[in-house]
Short mmCIF file of C-alpha atoms and ligand atoms in Angstrom, two decimals:
data_model
loop_
_atom_site.label_atom_id
_atom_site.label_comp_id
_atom_site.label_asym_id
_atom_site.label_seq_id
_atom_site.Cartn_x
_atom_site.Cartn_y
_atom_site.Cartn_z
CA UNK E 550 -90.56 -12.58 -71.82
CA UNK E 551 -92.44 -15.22 -69.56
CA UNK E 552 -92.49 -14.63 -65.74
CA UNK E 553 -91.43 -18.76 -66.51
CA UNK E 554 -88.85 -18.03 -69.05
CA UNK E 555 -87.42 -15.20 -66.45
CA UNK E 556 -86.64 -17.54 -63.80
CA UNK E 557 -84.79 -19.84 -65.45
CA UNK E 558 -80.97 -20.84 -64.96
CA UNK E 559 -78.58 -20.43 -67.53
CA UNK E 560 -76.11 -23.57 -67.24
CA UNK E 561 -73.15 -21.48 -67.60
CA UNK E 562 -74.49 -19.93 -63.84
CA UNK E 563 -74.03 -22.87 -61.88
CA UNK E 564 -71.29 -24.49 -64.38
CA UNK E 565 -70.48 -28.65 -64.54
CA UNK E 566 -70.21 -29.28 -61.42
CA UNK E 567 -73.40 -26.67 -59.87
CA UNK E 568 -75.54 -28.71 -62.34
CA UNK E 569 -74.27 -32.45 -61.00
CA UNK E 570 -74.77 -30.98 -57.28
CA UNK E 571 -79.01 -29.43 -58.26
CA UNK E 572 -79.58 -32.67 -59.78
CA UNK E 573 -78.15 -35.92 -57.52
CA UNK E 574 -79.52 -33.68 -54.95
CA UNK E 575 -80.61 -36.21 -52.30
CA UNK E 576 -81.01 -39.35 -54.20
CA UNK E 577 -82.62 -42.00 -52.15
CA UNK E 578 -80.34 -45.41 -51.86
CA UNK E 579 -82.29 -48.60 -52.09
CA UNK E 580 -80.43 -51.08 -51.58
CA UNK E 581 -77.62 -51.45 -48.37
CA UNK E 582 -75.33 -53.15 -51.92
CA UNK E 583 -75.22 -49.39 -53.06
CA UNK E 584 -72.27 -48.48 -50.73
CA UNK E 585 -71.15 -44.79 -52.58
CA UNK E 586 -73.21 -42.92 -54.89
CA UNK E 587 -72.81 -40.11 -56.87
CA UNK E 588 -68.99 -37.81 -55.41
CA UNK E 589 -66.15 -40.01 -56.52
CA UNK E 590 -64.57 -41.36 -59.78
CA UNK E 591 -66.62 -44.13 -59.41
CA UNK E 592 -69.70 -45.17 -57.47
CA UNK E 593 -69.15 -48.64 -55.58
CA UNK E 594 -71.14 -52.20 -54.89
CA UNK E 595 -70.95 -54.36 -52.64
CA UNK E 596 -71.33 -58.59 -54.50
CA UNK E 597 -70.54 -60.96 -52.17
CA UNK E 598 -66.72 -60.74 -51.24
CA UNK E 599 -65.85 -57.94 -53.37
CA UNK E 600 -66.63 -54.27 -54.21
CA UNK E 601 -67.56 -53.63 -57.91
CA UNK E 602 -67.12 -49.59 -59.00
CA UNK E 603 -68.99 -48.72 -62.03
CA UNK E 604 -68.21 -45.74 -64.25
CA UNK E 605 -69.19 -43.98 -67.35
CA UNK E 606 -68.10 -41.08 -69.05
CA UNK E 607 -69.24 -39.54 -72.25
CA UNK E 608 -67.43 -38.34 -75.09
CA UNK E 609 -69.41 -36.01 -78.04
CA UNK E 610 -67.72 -34.85 -81.29
CA UNK E 611 -66.99 -31.38 -81.88
CA UNK E 612 -66.93 -31.28 -78.21
CA UNK E 613 -64.23 -33.43 -76.57
CA UNK E 614 -62.73 -34.88 -80.12
CA UNK E 615 -62.05 -33.58 -83.68
CA UNK E 616 -62.11 -36.04 -86.51
CA UNK E 617 -59.82 -34.03 -87.94
CA UNK E 618 -56.31 -34.40 -86.61
CA UNK E 619 -57.32 -37.48 -83.98
CA UNK E 620 -57.20 -41.04 -86.13
CA UNK E 621 -60.61 -43.30 -85.20
CA UNK E 622 -58.55 -46.12 -83.98
CA UNK E 623 -56.61 -43.73 -81.30
CA UNK E 624 -60.12 -42.37 -79.97
CA UNK E 625 -60.98 -45.41 -79.59
CA UNK E 626 -58.49 -46.73 -77.30
CA UNK E 627 -58.71 -42.93 -75.79
CA UNK E 628 -62.32 -43.65 -74.75
CA UNK E 629 -62.11 -47.05 -73.43
CA UNK E 630 -58.17 -45.41 -71.32
CA UNK E 631 -60.83 -42.47 -69.72
CA UNK E 632 -62.67 -45.41 -67.86
CA UNK E 633 -59.94 -47.83 -66.71
CA UNK E 634 -57.62 -44.35 -65.46
CA UNK E 635 -61.62 -43.80 -63.36
CA UNK E 636 -61.86 -47.57 -61.78
CA UNK E 637 -57.70 -46.90 -60.91
CA UNK E 638 -58.89 -43.97 -58.79
CA UNK E 639 -60.89 -46.69 -56.77
CA UNK E 640 -57.81 -48.89 -56.51
CA UNK E 641 -59.87 -51.49 -58.60
CA UNK E 642 -58.97 -52.89 -60.94
CA UNK E 643 -61.21 -53.03 -64.39
CA UNK E 644 -63.54 -55.84 -65.56
CA UNK E 645 -66.12 -55.44 -68.13
CA UNK E 646 -66.37 -53.05 -70.49
CA UNK E 647 -70.02 -52.09 -72.41
CA UNK E 648 -70.24 -49.19 -75.78
CA UNK E 649 -72.81 -47.18 -76.92
CA UNK E 650 -72.25 -44.97 -80.18
CA UNK E 651 -74.65 -42.57 -82.25
CA UNK E 652 -73.84 -42.47 -85.71
CA UNK E 653 -73.95 -40.05 -88.71
CA UNK E 654 -74.54 -41.18 -92.18
CA UNK E 655 -70.38 -39.59 -92.64
CA UNK E 656 -69.28 -42.82 -90.85
CA UNK E 657 -68.25 -46.08 -93.10
CA UNK E 658 -68.01 -49.43 -91.68
CA UNK E 659 -64.12 -49.42 -92.35
CA UNK E 660 -64.61 -45.78 -90.06
CA UNK E 661 -65.77 -47.99 -87.58
CA UNK E 662 -63.70 -50.79 -87.47
CA UNK E 663 -60.38 -48.21 -86.73
CA UNK E 664 -62.74 -47.18 -83.65
CA UNK E 665 -63.23 -50.69 -82.35
CA UNK E 666 -59.28 -51.78 -83.30
CA UNK E 667 -58.71 -48.72 -80.81
CA UNK E 668 -61.22 -49.86 -78.12
CA UNK E 669 -60.08 -53.67 -78.90
CA UNK E 670 -56.93 -52.30 -78.40
CA UNK E 671 -56.95 -50.32 -74.87
CA UNK E 672 -59.85 -53.92 -74.05
CA UNK E 673 -56.09 -56.25 -75.01
CA UNK E 674 -53.89 -53.68 -73.29
CA UNK E 675 -55.90 -53.38 -69.79
CA UNK E 676 -57.49 -57.43 -69.96
CA UNK E 677 -61.47 -56.10 -70.41
CA UNK E 678 -64.22 -57.50 -71.57
CA UNK E 679 -66.48 -55.91 -74.33
CA UNK E 680 -69.87 -57.59 -73.19
CA UNK E 681 -72.46 -55.48 -74.74
CA UNK E 682 -73.56 -50.99 -75.65
CA UNK E 683 -75.93 -49.90 -77.65
CA UNK E 684 -76.15 -48.81 -81.41
CA UNK E 685 -77.57 -45.59 -82.33
CA UNK E 686 -78.29 -42.85 -85.49
CA UNK E 687 -77.37 -39.48 -84.81
CA UNK E 688 -77.67 -35.84 -86.71
CA UNK E 689 -74.97 -34.21 -85.39
CA UNK E 690 -72.63 -37.17 -85.89
CA UNK E 691 -70.59 -38.86 -83.19
CA UNK E 692 -71.31 -39.77 -79.67
CA UNK E 693 -69.96 -42.26 -77.42
CA UNK E 694 -70.74 -43.77 -74.55
CA UNK E 695 -68.72 -46.02 -72.10
CA UNK E 696 -69.46 -47.59 -69.26
CA UNK E 697 -67.10 -49.79 -67.34
CA UNK E 698 -67.19 -51.88 -63.57
CA UNK E 699 -64.33 -52.69 -62.00
CA UNK E 700 -63.51 -55.54 -58.57
CA UNK E 701 -61.24 -54.57 -55.49
CA UNK E 702 -61.12 -56.11 -52.32
CA UNK E 703 -63.16 -54.97 -49.56
CA UNK E 704 -60.04 -53.79 -47.62
CA UNK E 705 -58.80 -52.15 -50.32
CA UNK E 706 -61.60 -49.74 -51.47
CA UNK E 707 -59.80 -45.92 -51.76
CA UNK E 708 -61.96 -42.58 -52.22
CA UNK E 709 -61.74 -39.26 -52.58
CA UNK E 710 -62.52 -38.37 -48.74
CA UNK E 711 -59.88 -40.15 -46.48
CA UNK E 712 -56.85 -38.28 -46.92
CA UNK E 713 -55.25 -37.49 -43.35
CA UNK E 714 -52.88 -34.11 -41.51
CA UNK E 715 -49.41 -34.48 -42.65
CA UNK E 716 -50.18 -37.76 -45.69
CA UNK E 717 -47.68 -36.79 -48.01
CA UNK E 718 -49.07 -35.78 -51.39
CA UNK E 719 -48.30 -38.42 -54.75
CA UNK E 720 -48.63 -37.98 -58.23
CA UNK E 721 -47.00 -40.60 -61.15
CA UNK E 722 -45.64 -39.34 -64.07
CA UNK E 723 -45.48 -36.09 -65.45
CA UNK E 724 -48.65 -33.19 -65.48
CA UNK E 725 -49.48 -31.03 -68.64
CA UNK E 726 -48.08 -32.68 -71.50
CA UNK E 727 -51.62 -33.67 -72.85
CA UNK E 728 -52.56 -30.62 -72.64
CA UNK E 729 -49.49 -29.36 -75.10
CA UNK E 730 -50.58 -31.85 -77.27
CA UNK E 731 -54.42 -30.51 -77.41
CA UNK E 732 -52.12 -26.62 -77.81
CA UNK E 733 -50.04 -28.56 -81.34
CA UNK E 734 -52.80 -29.80 -82.94
CA UNK E 735 -55.02 -26.99 -82.73
CA UNK E 736 -51.96 -24.75 -84.56
CA UNK E 737 -50.82 -27.15 -87.15
CA UNK E 738 -55.08 -27.80 -87.56
CA UNK E 739 -54.67 -23.90 -88.16
CA UNK E 740 -51.91 -23.87 -90.59
CA UNK E 741 -53.38 -26.61 -92.59
CA UNK E 742 -56.79 -24.40 -92.85
CA UNK E 743 -54.91 -22.02 -94.03
CA UNK E 744 -52.25 -23.33 -96.62
CA UNK E 745 -54.02 -25.78 -98.80
CA UNK E 746 -51.53 -29.18 -98.63
CA UNK E 747 -49.76 -27.96 -96.11
CA UNK E 748 -48.33 -31.19 -94.36
CA UNK E 749 -47.16 -30.52 -90.32
CA UNK E 750 -44.31 -31.52 -88.97
CA UNK E 751 -45.39 -33.14 -85.75
CA UNK E 752 -41.69 -35.76 -84.67
CA UNK E 753 -40.70 -33.65 -82.58
CA UNK E 754 -43.88 -33.72 -80.46
CA UNK E 755 -44.01 -37.12 -80.08
CA UNK E 756 -44.76 -37.26 -76.23
CA UNK E 757 -47.16 -34.57 -75.83
CA UNK E 758 -49.04 -35.93 -79.31
CA UNK E 759 -49.45 -39.49 -78.04
CA UNK E 760 -50.47 -37.91 -74.03
CA UNK E 761 -53.25 -36.32 -76.23
CA UNK E 762 -54.07 -38.55 -78.66
CA UNK E 763 -53.27 -41.96 -77.38
CA UNK E 764 -53.25 -41.58 -73.05
CA UNK E 765 -53.17 -44.36 -71.23
CA UNK E 766 -53.96 -45.20 -67.09
CA UNK E 767 -51.90 -46.33 -64.17
CA UNK E 768 -52.26 -50.02 -63.90
CA UNK E 769 -48.90 -50.78 -63.33
CA UNK E 770 -49.08 -49.10 -59.90
CA UNK E 771 -53.22 -49.82 -59.35
CA UNK E 772 -50.74 -53.53 -59.04
CA UNK E 773 -47.84 -51.94 -56.52
CA UNK E 774 -50.08 -51.11 -54.26
CA UNK E 775 -51.68 -54.38 -54.16
CA UNK E 776 -48.79 -55.98 -54.48
CA UNK E 777 -46.77 -53.97 -51.51
CA UNK E 778 -50.13 -53.27 -49.08
CA UNK E 779 -49.85 -49.91 -49.70
CA UNK E 780 -53.94 -48.29 -49.46
CA UNK E 781 -54.02 -44.87 -50.33
CA UNK E 782 -56.45 -42.75 -48.10
CA UNK E 783 -57.22 -40.95 -50.82
CA UNK E 784 -56.96 -41.26 -54.95
CA UNK E 785 -58.56 -39.71 -57.61
CA UNK E 786 -57.39 -39.33 -61.27
CA UNK E 787 -56.45 -36.38 -62.98
CA UNK E 788 -58.56 -35.84 -65.69
CA UNK E 789 -59.13 -32.12 -65.40
CA UNK E 790 -55.87 -30.78 -64.18
CA UNK E 791 -54.02 -30.89 -61.43
CA UNK E 792 -55.93 -27.73 -58.91
CA UNK E 793 -59.18 -29.30 -60.03
CA UNK E 794 -58.29 -32.40 -58.07
CA UNK E 795 -56.29 -31.43 -55.22
CA UNK E 796 -59.74 -29.34 -54.23
CA UNK E 797 -62.07 -32.14 -54.56
CA UNK E 798 -59.89 -34.22 -52.00
CA UNK E 799 -59.40 -31.20 -49.75
CA UNK E 800 -63.75 -30.44 -49.58
CA UNK E 801 -64.39 -33.75 -49.24
CA UNK E 802 -61.29 -35.30 -46.84
CA UNK E 803 -61.64 -31.87 -44.75
CA UNK E 804 -58.47 -31.11 -45.05
CA UNK E 805 -55.96 -28.38 -46.42
CA UNK E 806 -52.53 -28.95 -48.63
CA UNK E 807 -49.22 -27.34 -49.25
CA UNK E 808 -48.01 -28.30 -52.62
CA UNK E 809 -44.52 -26.87 -53.92
CA UNK E 810 -44.14 -25.93 -57.36
CA UNK E 811 -40.13 -27.47 -57.54
CA UNK E 812 -41.60 -31.18 -57.28
CA UNK E 813 -44.08 -30.82 -59.58
CA UNK E 814 -43.26 -33.23 -62.30
CA UNK E 815 -43.30 -31.62 -66.33
CA UNK E 816 -41.72 -33.30 -68.74
CA UNK E 817 -38.76 -32.07 -71.05
CA UNK E 818 -40.97 -31.59 -74.25
CA UNK E 819 -43.37 -30.22 -72.24
CA UNK E 820 -41.87 -27.34 -71.22
CA UNK E 821 -39.89 -26.97 -74.80
CA UNK E 822 -43.21 -26.48 -76.43
CA UNK E 823 -44.61 -24.47 -73.69
CA UNK E 824 -41.89 -22.01 -74.47
CA UNK E 825 -42.58 -22.74 -77.90
CA UNK E 826 -46.65 -21.72 -77.73
CA UNK E 827 -46.02 -19.28 -74.40
CA UNK E 828 -47.68 -20.66 -72.03
CA UNK E 829 -46.74 -20.78 -68.48
CA UNK E 830 -45.63 -24.77 -68.14
CA UNK E 831 -46.75 -24.77 -64.81
CA UNK E 832 -50.18 -23.97 -66.02
CA UNK E 833 -50.60 -26.32 -68.30
CA UNK E 834 -49.51 -29.11 -65.97
CA UNK E 835 -51.71 -26.71 -62.40
CA UNK E 836 -54.47 -26.65 -65.14
CA UNK E 837 -54.65 -28.31 -68.40
CA UNK E 838 -56.65 -31.04 -68.34
CA UNK E 839 -56.58 -35.35 -69.94
CA UNK E 840 -52.86 -36.10 -68.07
CA UNK E 841 -55.23 -39.53 -66.82
CA UNK E 842 -52.83 -39.88 -63.99
CA UNK E 843 -53.20 -40.23 -60.74
CA UNK E 844 -53.46 -38.09 -57.41
CA UNK E 845 -52.88 -39.91 -54.23
CA UNK E 846 -51.90 -39.55 -50.33
CA UNK E 847 -50.63 -41.45 -47.88
CA UNK E 848 -49.75 -41.78 -44.39
CA UNK E 849 -45.39 -40.67 -43.77
CA UNK E 850 -44.20 -44.37 -42.79
CA UNK E 851 -44.72 -44.82 -47.03
CA UNK E 852 -42.25 -43.00 -47.96
CA UNK E 853 -39.76 -45.67 -48.21
CA UNK E 854 -42.03 -47.49 -49.98
CA UNK E 855 -43.50 -44.36 -52.61
CA UNK E 856 -40.07 -43.29 -53.25
CA UNK E 857 -39.25 -46.20 -54.36
CA UNK E 858 -40.44 -46.40 -58.00
CA UNK E 859 -39.43 -43.36 -59.92
CA UNK E 860 -42.71 -42.94 -61.88
CA UNK E 861 -44.11 -41.30 -58.83
CA UNK E 862 -43.57 -38.17 -57.08
CA UNK E 863 -44.21 -36.79 -53.78
CA UNK E 864 -45.26 -33.43 -54.06
CA UNK E 865 -46.12 -31.94 -50.47
CA UNK E 866 -48.62 -32.80 -47.95
CA UNK E 867 -52.21 -32.58 -46.34
CA UNK E 868 -52.49 -30.13 -44.05
CA UNK E 869 -55.18 -28.92 -41.64
CA UNK E 870 -58.34 -27.51 -43.17
CA UNK E 871 -57.72 -24.14 -41.98
CA UNK E 872 -54.68 -23.24 -43.13
CA UNK E 873 -56.64 -23.83 -46.40
CA UNK E 874 -54.61 -25.19 -50.19
CA UNK E 875 -51.41 -24.02 -51.67
CA UNK E 876 -48.80 -24.02 -53.43
CA UNK E 877 -45.67 -22.95 -52.51
CA UNK E 878 -43.55 -21.48 -55.00
CA UNK E 879 -39.76 -21.68 -56.05
CA UNK E 880 -39.22 -18.13 -53.69
CA UNK E 881 -41.61 -19.37 -51.24
CA UNK E 882 -44.22 -17.65 -52.09
CA UNK E 883 -47.31 -19.70 -50.93
CA UNK E 884 -50.77 -18.97 -53.07
CA UNK E 885 -53.89 -20.70 -53.03
CA UNK E 886 -54.58 -23.17 -55.37
CA UNK E 887 -57.84 -22.25 -57.64
CA UNK E 888 -59.55 -24.47 -59.58
CA UNK E 889 -59.57 -23.51 -63.87
CA UNK E 890 -59.63 -26.66 -64.64
CA UNK E 891 -62.62 -27.65 -67.52
CA UNK E 892 -65.83 -27.37 -66.90
CA UNK E 893 -67.74 -28.33 -68.99
CA UNK E 894 -70.20 -25.42 -68.99
CA UNK E 895 -69.03 -21.98 -67.61
CA UNK E 896 -66.29 -19.84 -70.10
P1 ADP Y 1108 -65.17 -37.67 -63.32
O1 ADP Y 1108 -64.29 -36.59 -63.70
O2 ADP Y 1108 -64.11 -38.69 -62.22
O3 ADP Y 1108 -65.04 -39.00 -64.51
P2 ADP Y 1108 -67.19 -36.06 -62.70
O4 ADP Y 1108 -66.98 -35.18 -62.53
O5 ADP Y 1108 -67.74 -37.30 -64.14
O6 ADP Y 1108 -65.99 -37.43 -62.24
O7 ADP Y 1108 -68.49 -37.43 -61.87
C1 ADP Y 1108 -67.60 -36.16 -60.23
C2 ADP Y 1108 -69.17 -37.36 -59.92
O8 ADP Y 1108 -71.17 -37.07 -60.71
C3 ADP Y 1108 -69.22 -39.03 -60.41
O9 ADP Y 1108 -70.07 -39.26 -58.94
C4 ADP Y 1108 -70.73 -39.81 -61.44
O10 ADP Y 1108 -71.35 -40.97 -61.16
C5 ADP Y 1108 -71.73 -37.92 -60.72
N1 ADP Y 1108 -72.59 -37.97 -61.67
C6 ADP Y 1108 -71.68 -36.83 -63.45
N2 ADP Y 1108 -72.70 -36.40 -64.20
C7 ADP Y 1108 -73.62 -37.38 -63.82
C8 ADP Y 1108 -74.99 -37.00 -63.83
N3 ADP Y 1108 -76.12 -36.50 -64.78
N4 ADP Y 1108 -76.55 -37.63 -62.68
C9 ADP Y 1108 -76.16 -38.83 -61.57
N5 ADP Y 1108 -74.98 -38.44 -61.76
C10 ADP Y 1108 -73.86 -37.80 -61.90
MG1 MG Y 1109 -62.48 -39.34 -62.07
#
């Protein structure tokens, strides 16, 4: 092995976030209109009276989706919605989208029409204009890259970084279902491969499967914020699991947090599926990814306005940084939160 080769750093050593940090260290901004670059759910730019936000996501066949059990229409829908979710996490509304795809020979026009059917449906449901993209060939299957631009009034933009001590920590919907959906799909795929011709019965898992295959982003919650003049002090969407996202908010806000185990929303169907597969439901909620719910903080004064909605749970509060980030169990024990969410390069 040559000297230079010896000193190479494997990506598995630094992980996904470490890699992003190294690559984007000291990136200069040449324009005053660039308000926020790397480090939040979307970049923020100022044009006229509005702030624009821009976010992009890439999905690779075999890594992010498996076409054995992912219908292409659902894949198109999900690919769009995960980007809308990042826009909502800035308290903004998505407006335009560009879509780039790389395809191998195994795909037909009919298959790609299915995929675009999903994209179109997502654009219709969330009122987003598909305005362009790029198409290329691929040697290894399908790759999808989607970029979405959104807009928000200047005074409503929400970052990850402004959570304050005593703020309420809130989460929309319920957690862990998408992860359980994936586990069920993986299990059925194995059985299917072993027993040729086996038709899985998936009706009882309808909810968790839908959460995995055709997730929705929380547009109605952002609209509620806007009409009720709620500006969260911090917000992030839950793509990598509650623990990981809480740690992002706390590290960027310079705070700690306490969240309560018995307040974390988990659907009954998620619990049932988890028990069946011998997985602890709480672990799905804390570390399972792809829920696309919103995690946000608001001042205590917003307590009543938040309580008015039954699709938002208050799960804890922000503390001083010195107290650390903790989960308080049903028995009152404090457990330090650790990020064990999805990470592209770490095992
Ligand atoms: P999310 O999970 O919300 O999509 P990520 O964890 O993917 O966010 O990204 C965190 C931040 O790092 C974002 O601001 C994103 O724009 C930035 N980022 C990710 N990958 C790169 C890259 N290759 N080059 C520059 N910035 C990146
Ligand atoms: Mg995000």
